[in-house]
Structures are given as C-alpha cells and as structure tokens.
PDB file of N, CA and C in Angstrom:
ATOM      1  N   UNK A   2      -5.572  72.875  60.805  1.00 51.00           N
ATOM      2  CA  UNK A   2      -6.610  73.823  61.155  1.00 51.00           C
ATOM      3  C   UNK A   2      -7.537  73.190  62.182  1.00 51.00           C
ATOM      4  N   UNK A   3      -8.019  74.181  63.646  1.00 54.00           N
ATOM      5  CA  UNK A   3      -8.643  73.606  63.879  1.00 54.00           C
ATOM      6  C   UNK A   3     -10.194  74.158  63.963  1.00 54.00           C
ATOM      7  N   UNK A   4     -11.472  73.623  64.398  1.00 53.00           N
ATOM      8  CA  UNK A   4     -12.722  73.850  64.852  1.00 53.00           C
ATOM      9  C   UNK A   4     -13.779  73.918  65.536  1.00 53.00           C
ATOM     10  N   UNK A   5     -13.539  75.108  66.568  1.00 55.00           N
ATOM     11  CA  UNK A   5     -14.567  75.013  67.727  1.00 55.00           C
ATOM     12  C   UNK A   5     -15.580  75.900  67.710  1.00 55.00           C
ATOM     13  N   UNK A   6     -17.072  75.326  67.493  1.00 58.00           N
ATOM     14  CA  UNK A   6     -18.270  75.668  67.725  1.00 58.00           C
ATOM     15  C   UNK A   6     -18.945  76.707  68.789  1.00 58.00           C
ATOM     16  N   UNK A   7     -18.670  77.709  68.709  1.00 60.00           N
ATOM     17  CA  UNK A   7     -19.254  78.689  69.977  1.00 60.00           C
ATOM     18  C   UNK A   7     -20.576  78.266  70.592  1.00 60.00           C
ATOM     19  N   UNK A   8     -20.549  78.238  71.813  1.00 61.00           N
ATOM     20  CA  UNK A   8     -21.960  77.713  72.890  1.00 61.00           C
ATOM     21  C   UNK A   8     -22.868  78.670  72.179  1.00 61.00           C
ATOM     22  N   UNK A   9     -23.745  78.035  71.613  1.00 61.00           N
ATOM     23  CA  UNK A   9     -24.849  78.330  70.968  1.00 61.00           C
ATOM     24  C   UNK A   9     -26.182  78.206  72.116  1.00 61.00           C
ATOM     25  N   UNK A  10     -25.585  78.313  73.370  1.00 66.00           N
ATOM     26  CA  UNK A  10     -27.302  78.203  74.621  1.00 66.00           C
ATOM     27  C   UNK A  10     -26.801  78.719  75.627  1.00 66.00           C
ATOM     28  N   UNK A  11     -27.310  79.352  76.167  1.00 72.00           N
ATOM     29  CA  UNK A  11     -27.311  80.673  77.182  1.00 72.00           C
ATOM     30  C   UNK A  11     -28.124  80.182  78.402  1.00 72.00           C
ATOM     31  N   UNK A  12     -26.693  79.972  79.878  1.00 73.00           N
ATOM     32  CA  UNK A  12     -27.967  79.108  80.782  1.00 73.00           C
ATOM     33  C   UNK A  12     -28.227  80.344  81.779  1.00 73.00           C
ATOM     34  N   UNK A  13     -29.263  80.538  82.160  1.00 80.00           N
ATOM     35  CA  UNK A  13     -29.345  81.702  83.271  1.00 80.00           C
ATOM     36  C   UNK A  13     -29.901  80.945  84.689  1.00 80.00           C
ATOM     37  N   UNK A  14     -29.529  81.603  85.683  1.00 82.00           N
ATOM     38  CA  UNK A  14     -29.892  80.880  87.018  1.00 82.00           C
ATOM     39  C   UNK A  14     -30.560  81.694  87.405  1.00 82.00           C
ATOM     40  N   UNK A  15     -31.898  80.938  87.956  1.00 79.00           N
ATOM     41  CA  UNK A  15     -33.535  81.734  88.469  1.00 79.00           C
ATOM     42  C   UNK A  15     -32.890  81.322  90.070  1.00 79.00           C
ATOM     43  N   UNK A  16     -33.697  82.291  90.241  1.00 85.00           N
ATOM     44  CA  UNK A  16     -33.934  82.563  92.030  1.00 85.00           C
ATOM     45  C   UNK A  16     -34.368  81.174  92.526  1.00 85.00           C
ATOM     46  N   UNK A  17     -35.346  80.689  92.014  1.00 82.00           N
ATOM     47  CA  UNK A  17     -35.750  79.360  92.199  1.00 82.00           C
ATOM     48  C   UNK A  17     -36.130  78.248  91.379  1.00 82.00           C
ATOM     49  N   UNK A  18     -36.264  77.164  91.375  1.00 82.00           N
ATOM     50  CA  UNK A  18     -36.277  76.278  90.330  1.00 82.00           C
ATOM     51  C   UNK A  18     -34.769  75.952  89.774  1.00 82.00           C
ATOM     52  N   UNK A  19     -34.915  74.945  88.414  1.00 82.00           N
ATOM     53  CA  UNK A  19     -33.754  75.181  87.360  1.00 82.00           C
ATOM     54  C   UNK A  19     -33.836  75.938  86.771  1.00 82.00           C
ATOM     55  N   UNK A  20     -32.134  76.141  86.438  1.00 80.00           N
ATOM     56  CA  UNK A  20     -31.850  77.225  85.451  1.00 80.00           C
ATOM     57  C   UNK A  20     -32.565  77.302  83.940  1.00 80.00           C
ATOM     58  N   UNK A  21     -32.515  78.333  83.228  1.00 79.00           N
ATOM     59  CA  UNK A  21     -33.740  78.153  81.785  1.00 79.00           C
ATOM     60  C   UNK A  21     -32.156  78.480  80.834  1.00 79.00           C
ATOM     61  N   UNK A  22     -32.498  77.543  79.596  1.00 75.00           N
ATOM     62  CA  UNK A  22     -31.531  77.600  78.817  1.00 75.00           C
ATOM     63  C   UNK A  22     -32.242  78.223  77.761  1.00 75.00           C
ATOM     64  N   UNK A  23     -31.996  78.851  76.605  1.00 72.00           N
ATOM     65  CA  UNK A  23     -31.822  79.625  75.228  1.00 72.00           C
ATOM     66  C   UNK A  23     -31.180  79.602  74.691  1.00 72.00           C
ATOM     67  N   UNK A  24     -31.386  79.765  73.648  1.00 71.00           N
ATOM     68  CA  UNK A  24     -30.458  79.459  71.979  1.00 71.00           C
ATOM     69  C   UNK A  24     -29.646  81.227  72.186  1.00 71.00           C
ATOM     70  N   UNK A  25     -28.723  81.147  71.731  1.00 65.00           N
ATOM     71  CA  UNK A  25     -27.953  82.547  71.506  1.00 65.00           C
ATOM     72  C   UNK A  25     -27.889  83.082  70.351  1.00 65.00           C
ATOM     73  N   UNK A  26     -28.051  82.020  68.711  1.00 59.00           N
ATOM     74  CA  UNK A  26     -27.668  82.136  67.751  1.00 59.00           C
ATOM     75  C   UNK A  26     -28.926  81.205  67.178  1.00 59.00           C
ATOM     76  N   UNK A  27     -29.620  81.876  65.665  1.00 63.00           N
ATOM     77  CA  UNK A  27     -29.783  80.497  64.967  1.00 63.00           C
ATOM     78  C   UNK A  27     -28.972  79.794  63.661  1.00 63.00           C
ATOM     79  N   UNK A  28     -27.978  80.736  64.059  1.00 64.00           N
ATOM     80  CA  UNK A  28     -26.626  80.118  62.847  1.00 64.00           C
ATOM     81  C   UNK A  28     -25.268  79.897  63.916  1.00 64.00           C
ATOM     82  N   UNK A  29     -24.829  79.235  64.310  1.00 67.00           N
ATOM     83  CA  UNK A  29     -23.829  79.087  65.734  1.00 67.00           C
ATOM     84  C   UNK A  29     -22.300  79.107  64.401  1.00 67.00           C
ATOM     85  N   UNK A  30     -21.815  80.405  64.898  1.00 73.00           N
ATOM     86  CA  UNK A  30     -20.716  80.670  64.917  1.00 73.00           C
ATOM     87  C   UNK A  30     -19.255  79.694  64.884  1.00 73.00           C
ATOM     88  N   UNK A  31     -18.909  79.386  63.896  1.00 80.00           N
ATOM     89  CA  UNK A  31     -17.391  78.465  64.826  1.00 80.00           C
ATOM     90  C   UNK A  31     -16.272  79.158  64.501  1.00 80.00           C
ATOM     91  N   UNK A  32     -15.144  79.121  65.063  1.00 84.00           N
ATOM     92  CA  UNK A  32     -13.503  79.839  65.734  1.00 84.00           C
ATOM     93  C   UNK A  32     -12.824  78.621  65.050  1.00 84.00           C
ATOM     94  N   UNK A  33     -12.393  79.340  63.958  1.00 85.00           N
ATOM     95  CA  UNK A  33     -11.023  78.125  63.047  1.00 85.00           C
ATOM     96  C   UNK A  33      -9.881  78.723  63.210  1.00 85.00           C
ATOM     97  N   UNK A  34      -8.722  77.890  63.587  1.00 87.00           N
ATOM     98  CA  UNK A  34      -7.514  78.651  63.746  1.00 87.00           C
ATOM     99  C   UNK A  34      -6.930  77.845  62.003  1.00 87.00           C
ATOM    100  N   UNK A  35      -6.226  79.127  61.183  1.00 87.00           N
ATOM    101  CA  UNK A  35      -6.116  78.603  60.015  1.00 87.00           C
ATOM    102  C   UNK A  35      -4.310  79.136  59.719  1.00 87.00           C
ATOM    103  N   UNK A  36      -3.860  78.065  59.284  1.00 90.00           N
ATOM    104  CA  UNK A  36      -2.167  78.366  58.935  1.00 90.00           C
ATOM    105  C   UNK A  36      -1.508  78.459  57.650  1.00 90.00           C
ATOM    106  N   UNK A  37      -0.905  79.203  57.486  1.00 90.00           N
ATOM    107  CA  UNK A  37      -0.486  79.428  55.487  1.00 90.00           C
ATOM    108  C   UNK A  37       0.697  79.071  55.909  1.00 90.00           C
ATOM    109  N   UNK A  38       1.528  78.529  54.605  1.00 96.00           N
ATOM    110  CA  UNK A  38       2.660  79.198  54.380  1.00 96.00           C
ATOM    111  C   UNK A  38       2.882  79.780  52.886  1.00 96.00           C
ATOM    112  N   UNK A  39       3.249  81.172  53.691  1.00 97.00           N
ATOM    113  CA  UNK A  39       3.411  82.020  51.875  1.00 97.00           C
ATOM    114  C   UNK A  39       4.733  82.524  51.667  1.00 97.00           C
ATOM    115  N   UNK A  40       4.676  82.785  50.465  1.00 97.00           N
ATOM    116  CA  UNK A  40       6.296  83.706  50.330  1.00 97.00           C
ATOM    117  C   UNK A  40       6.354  85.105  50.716  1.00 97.00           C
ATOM    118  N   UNK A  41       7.839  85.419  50.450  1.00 95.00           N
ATOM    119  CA  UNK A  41       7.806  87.104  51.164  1.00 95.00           C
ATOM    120  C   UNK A  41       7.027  87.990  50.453  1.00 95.00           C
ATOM    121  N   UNK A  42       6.568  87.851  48.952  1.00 96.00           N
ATOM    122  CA  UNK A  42       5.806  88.499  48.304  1.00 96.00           C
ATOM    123  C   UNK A  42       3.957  88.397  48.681  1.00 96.00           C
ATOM    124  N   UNK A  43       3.628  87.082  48.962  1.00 97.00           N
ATOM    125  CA  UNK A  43       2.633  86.744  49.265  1.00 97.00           C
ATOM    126  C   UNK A  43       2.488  87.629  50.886  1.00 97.00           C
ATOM    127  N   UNK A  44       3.449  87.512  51.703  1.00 96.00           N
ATOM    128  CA  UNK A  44       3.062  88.361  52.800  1.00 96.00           C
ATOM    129  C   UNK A  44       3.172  89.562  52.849  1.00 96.00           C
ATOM    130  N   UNK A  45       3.543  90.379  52.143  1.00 96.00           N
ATOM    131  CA  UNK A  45       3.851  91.353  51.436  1.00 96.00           C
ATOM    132  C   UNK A  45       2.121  92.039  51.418  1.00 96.00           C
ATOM    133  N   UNK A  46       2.098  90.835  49.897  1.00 97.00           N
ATOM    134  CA  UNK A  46       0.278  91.201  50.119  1.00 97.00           C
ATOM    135  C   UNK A  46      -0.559  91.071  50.956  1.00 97.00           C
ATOM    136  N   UNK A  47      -0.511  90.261  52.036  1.00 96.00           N
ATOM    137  CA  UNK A  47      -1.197  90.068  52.913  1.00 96.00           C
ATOM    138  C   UNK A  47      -1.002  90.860  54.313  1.00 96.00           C
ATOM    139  N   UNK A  48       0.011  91.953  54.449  1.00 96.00           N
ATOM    140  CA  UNK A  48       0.119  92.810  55.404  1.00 96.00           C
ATOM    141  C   UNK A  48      -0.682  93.967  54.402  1.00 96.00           C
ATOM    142  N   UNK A  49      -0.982  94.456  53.384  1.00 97.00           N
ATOM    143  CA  UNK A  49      -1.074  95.226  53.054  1.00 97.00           C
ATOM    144  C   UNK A  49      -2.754  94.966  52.675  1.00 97.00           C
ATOM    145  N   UNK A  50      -3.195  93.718  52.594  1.00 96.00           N
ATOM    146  CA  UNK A  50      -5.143  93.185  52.426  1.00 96.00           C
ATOM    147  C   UNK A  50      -5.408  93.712  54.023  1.00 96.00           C
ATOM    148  N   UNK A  51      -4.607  93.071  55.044  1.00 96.00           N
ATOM    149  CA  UNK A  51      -4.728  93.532  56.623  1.00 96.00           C
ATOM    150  C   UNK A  51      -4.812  94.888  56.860  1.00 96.00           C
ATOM    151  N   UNK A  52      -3.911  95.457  56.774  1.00 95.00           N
ATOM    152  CA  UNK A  52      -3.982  96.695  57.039  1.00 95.00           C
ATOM    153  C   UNK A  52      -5.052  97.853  55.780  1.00 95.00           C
ATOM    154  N   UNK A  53      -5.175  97.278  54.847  1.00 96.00           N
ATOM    155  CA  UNK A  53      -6.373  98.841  54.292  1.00 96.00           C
ATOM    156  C   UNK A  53      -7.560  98.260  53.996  1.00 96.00           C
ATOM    157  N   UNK A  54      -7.453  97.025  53.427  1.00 96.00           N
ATOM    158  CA  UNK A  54      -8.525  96.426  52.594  1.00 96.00           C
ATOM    159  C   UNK A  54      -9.744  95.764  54.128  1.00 96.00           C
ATOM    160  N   UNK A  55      -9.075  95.375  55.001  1.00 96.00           N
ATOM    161  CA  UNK A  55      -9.907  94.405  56.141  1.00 96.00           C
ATOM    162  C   UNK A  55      -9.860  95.786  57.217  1.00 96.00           C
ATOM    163  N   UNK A  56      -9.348  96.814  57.474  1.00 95.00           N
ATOM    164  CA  UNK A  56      -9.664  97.981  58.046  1.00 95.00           C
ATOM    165  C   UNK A  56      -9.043  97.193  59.687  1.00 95.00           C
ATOM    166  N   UNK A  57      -7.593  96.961  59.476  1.00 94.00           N
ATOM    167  CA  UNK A  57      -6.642  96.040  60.396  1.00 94.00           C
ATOM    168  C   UNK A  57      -7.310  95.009  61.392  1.00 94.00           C
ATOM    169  N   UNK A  58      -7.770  94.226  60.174  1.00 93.00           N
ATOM    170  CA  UNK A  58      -8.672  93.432  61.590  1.00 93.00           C
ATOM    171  C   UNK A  58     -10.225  93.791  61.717  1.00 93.00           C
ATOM    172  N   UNK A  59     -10.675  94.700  61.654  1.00 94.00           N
ATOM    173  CA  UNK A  59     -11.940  95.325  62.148  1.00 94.00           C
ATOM    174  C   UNK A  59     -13.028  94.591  61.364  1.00 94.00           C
ATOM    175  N   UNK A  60     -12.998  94.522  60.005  1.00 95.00           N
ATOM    176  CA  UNK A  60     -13.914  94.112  59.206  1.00 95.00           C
ATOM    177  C   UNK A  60     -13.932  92.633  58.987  1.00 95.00           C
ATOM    178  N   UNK A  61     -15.351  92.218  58.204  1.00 94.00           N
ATOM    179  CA  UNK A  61     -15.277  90.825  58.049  1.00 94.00           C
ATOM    180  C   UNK A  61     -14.742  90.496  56.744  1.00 94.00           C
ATOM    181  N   UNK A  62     -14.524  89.404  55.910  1.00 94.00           N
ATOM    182  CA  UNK A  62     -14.248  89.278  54.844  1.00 94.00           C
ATOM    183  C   UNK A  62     -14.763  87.710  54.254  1.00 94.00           C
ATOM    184  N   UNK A  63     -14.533  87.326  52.760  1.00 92.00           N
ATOM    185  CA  UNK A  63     -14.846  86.583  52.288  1.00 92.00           C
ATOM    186  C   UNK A  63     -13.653  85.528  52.418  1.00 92.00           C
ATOM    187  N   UNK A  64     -13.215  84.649  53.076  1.00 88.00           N
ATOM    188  CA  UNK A  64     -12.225  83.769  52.714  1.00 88.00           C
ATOM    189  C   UNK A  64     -12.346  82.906  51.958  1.00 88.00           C
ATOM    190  N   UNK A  65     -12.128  82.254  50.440  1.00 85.00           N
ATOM    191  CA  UNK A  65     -11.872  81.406  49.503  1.00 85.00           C
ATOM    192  C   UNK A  65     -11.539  80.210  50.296  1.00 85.00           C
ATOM    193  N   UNK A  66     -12.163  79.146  50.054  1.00 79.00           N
ATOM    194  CA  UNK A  66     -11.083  77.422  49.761  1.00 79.00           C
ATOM    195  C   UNK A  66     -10.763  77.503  51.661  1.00 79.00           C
ATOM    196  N   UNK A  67     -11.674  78.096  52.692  1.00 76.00           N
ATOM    197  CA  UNK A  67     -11.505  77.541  53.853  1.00 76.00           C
ATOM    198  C   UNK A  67     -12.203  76.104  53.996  1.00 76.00           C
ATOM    199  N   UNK A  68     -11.442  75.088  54.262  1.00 71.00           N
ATOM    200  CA  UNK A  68     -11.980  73.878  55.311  1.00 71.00           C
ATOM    201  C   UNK A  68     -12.060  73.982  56.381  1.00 71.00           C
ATOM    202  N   UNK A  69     -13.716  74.037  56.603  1.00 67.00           N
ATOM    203  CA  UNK A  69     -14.147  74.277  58.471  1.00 67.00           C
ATOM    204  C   UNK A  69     -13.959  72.928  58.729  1.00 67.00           C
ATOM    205  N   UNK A  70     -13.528  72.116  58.601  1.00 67.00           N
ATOM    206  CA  UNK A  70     -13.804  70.175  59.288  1.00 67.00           C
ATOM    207  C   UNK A  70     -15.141  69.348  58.718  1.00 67.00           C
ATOM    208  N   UNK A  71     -15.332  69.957  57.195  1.00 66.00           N
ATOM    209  CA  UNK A  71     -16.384  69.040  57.020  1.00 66.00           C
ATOM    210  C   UNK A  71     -16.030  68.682  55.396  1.00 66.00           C
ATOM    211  N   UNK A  72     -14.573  68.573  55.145  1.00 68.00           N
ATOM    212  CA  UNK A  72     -14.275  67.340  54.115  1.00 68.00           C
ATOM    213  C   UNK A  72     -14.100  68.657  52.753  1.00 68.00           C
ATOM    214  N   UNK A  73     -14.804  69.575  52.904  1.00 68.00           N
ATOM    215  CA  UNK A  73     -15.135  70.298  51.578  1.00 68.00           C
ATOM    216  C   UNK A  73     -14.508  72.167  51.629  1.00 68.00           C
ATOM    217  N   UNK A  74     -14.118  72.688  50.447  1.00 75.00           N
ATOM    218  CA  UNK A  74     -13.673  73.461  51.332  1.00 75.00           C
ATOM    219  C   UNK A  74     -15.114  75.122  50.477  1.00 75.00           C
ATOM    220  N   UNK A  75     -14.992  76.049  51.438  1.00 75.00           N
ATOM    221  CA  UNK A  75     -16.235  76.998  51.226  1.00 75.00           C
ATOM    222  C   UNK A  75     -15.042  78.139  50.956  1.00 75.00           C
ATOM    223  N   UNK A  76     -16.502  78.845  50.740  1.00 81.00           N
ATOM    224  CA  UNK A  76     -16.410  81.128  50.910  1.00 81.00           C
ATOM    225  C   UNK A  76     -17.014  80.858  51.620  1.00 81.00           C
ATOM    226  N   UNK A  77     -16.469  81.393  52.964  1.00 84.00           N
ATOM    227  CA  UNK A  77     -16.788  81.559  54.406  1.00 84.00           C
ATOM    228  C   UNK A  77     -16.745  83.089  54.631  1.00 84.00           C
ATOM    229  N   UNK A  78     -17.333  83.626  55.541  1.00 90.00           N
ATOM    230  CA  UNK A  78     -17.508  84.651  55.606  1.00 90.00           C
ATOM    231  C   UNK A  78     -17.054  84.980  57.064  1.00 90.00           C
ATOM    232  N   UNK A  79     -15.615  85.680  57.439  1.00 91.00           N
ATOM    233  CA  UNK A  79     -14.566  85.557  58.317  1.00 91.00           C
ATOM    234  C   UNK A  79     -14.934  86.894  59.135  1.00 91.00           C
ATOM    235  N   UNK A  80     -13.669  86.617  59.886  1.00 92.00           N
ATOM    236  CA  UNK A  80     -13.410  88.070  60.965  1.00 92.00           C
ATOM    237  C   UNK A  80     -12.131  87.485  61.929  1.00 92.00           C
ATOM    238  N   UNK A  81     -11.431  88.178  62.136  1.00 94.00           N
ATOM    239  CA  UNK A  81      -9.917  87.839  62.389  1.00 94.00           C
ATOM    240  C   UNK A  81     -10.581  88.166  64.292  1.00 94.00           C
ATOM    241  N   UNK A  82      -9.726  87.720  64.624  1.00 93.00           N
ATOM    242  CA  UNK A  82      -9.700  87.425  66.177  1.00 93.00           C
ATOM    243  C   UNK A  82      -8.619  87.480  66.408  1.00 93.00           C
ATOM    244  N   UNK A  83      -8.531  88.820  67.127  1.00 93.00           N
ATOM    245  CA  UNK A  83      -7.023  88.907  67.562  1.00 93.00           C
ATOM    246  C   UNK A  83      -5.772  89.489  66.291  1.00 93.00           C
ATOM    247  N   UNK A  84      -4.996  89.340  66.561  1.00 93.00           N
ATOM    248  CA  UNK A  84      -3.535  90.245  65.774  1.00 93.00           C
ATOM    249  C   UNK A  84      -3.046  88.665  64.918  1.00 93.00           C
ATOM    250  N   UNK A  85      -2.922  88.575  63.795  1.00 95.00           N
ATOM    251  CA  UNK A  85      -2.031  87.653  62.952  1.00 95.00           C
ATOM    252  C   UNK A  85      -0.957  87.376  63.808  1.00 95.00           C
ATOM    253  N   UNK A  86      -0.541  86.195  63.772  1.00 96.00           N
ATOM    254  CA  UNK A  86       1.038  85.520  63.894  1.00 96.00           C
ATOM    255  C   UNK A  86       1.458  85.189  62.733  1.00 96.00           C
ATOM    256  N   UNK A  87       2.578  85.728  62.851  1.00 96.00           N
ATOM    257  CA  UNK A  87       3.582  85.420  61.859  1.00 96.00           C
ATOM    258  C   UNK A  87       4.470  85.024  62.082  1.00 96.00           C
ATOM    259  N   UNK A  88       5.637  84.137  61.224  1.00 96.00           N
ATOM    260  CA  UNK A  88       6.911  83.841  62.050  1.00 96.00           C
ATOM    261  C   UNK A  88       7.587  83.690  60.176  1.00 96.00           C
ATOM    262  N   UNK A  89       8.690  84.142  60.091  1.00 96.00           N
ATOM    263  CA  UNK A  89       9.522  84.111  59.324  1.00 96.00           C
ATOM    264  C   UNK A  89      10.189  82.784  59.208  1.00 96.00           C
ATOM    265  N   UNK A  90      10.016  82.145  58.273  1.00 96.00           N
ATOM    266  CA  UNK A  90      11.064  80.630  58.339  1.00 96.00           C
ATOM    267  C   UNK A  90      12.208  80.452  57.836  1.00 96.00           C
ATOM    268  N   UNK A  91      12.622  81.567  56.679  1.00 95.00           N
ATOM    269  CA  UNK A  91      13.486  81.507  55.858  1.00 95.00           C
ATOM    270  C   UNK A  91      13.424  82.479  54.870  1.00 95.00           C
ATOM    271  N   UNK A  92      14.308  83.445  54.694  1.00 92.00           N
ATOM    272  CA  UNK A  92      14.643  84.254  53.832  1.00 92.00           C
ATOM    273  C   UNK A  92      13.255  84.895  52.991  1.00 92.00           C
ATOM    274  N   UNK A  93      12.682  83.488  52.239  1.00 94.00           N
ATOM    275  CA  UNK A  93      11.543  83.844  51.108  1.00 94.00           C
ATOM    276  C   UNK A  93      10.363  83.549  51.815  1.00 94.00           C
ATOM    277  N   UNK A  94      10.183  82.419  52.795  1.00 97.00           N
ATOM    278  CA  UNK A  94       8.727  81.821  53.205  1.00 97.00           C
ATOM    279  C   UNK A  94       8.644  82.130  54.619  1.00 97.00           C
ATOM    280  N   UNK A  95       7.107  82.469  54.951  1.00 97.00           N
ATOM    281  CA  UNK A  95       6.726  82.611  55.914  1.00 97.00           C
ATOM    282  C   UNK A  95       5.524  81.848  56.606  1.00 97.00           C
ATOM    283  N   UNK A  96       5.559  81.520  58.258  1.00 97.00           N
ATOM    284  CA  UNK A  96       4.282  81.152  58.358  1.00 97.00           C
ATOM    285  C   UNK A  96       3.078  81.960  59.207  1.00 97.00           C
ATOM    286  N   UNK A  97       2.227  81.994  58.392  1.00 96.00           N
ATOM    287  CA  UNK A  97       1.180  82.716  59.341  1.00 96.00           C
ATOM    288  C   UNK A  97       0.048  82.124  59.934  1.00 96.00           C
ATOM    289  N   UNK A  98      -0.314  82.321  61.128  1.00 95.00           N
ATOM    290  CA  UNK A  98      -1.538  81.678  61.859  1.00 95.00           C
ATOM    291  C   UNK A  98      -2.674  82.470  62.185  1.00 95.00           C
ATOM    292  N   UNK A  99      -3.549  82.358  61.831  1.00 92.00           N
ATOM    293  CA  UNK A  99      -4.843  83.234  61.875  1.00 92.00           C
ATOM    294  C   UNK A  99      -6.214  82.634  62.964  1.00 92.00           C
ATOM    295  N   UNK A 100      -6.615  83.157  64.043  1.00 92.00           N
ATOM    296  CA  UNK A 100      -7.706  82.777  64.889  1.00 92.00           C
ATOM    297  C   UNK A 100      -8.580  83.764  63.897  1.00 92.00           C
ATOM    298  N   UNK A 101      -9.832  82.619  63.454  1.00 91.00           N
ATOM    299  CA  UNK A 101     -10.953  83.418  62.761  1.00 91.00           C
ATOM    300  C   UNK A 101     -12.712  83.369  63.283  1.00 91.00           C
ATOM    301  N   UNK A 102     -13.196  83.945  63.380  1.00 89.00           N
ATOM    302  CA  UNK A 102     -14.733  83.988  63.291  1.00 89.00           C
ATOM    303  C   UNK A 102     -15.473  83.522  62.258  1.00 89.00           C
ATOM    304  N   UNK A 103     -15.915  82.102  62.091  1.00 87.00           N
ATOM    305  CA  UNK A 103     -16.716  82.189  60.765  1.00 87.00           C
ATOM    306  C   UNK A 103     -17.928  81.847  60.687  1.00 87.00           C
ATOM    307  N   UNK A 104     -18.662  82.469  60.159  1.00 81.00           N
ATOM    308  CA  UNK A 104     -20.112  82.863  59.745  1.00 81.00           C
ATOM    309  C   UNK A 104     -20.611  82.141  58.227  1.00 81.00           C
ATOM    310  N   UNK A 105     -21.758  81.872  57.821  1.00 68.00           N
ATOM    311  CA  UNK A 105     -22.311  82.069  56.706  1.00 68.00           C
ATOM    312  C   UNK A 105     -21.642  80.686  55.952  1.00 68.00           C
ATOM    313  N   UNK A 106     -20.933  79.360  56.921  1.00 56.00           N
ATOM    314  CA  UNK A 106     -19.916  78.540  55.980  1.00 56.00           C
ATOM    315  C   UNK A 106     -20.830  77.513  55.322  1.00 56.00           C
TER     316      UNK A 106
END
C-alpha cells in the first residue's frame, strides 16, 4: 500500500511581489492505493458493497484495519478514486486494487 499526502498550500502569483501561499485544508487529505486478495465469494460481496451500498463509487465509507504508513492500522473514512481494478488470479482468488481518498484517519 502506498501514501501520498495531498498539497495542503495553495500558491497564487500576484501581479507583483512574491507569490502568497495558504493552507487548503486543516485536516490534509492523503491518496492510499490499497490491494486485497479475496476469494470469488468475497468479490462477489464486494461488487455488490460497490455497486448499492457505496452508490458505485460516489459515496464515502468507513474502511476497517486500513494502514495509512503509520505502523497502526484505523477506521478511516474513504472515497474510492476512480473505477476498482480487479484481476482474476485463479479460478477462486482474486486481486483487487483500490486508489482511495482518506479523511478522518
């Protein structure tokens, strides 16, 4: 899994002088790309949490037992980025890769 911190400062360029920087956030956002591997039943459920329960993507959710890179793992409070990857490995197991938004970790 990995963890990148969204630019939390906003530089704007004045007509004259230096540019003035600002905070964008006072909770800065970070983008975890997170990878399972589940069985065909487990993805099963998890096309079917995607599609009604998370409103395909649209909504945020609670993710369980994520490690953002700080040793411990939280309920993070998510949002999918982008369409799931999936890739079939074998008959029963699958792997899926998720780009997430997380908030509140």
């Amino acid at each position: 899994n990995g963890v990148t911190p969204q630019a939390a400062v906003l530089r704007t360029q004045m007509e004259g002088g230096p540019p003035r920087y600002r905070k964008r956030f006072s909770d800065v956002p970070e983008d975890v790309t997170a990878n399972f591997v589940v069985t065909a039943e487990q993805m099963a459920i998890f096309r079917s949490f995607y599609r009604t329960d998370i409103n395909m993507g649209a909504d945020w959710f609670v993710m369980n037992g994520l490690d953002i890179g700080n040793g411990y793992e939280t309920n993070s409070e998510v949002h999918m980025v982008g369409q799931p990857n999936a890739m079939k490995i074998n008959a029963v197991t699958w792997k899926v890769s998720l780009k997430l938004e997380v908030r509140n970790a």
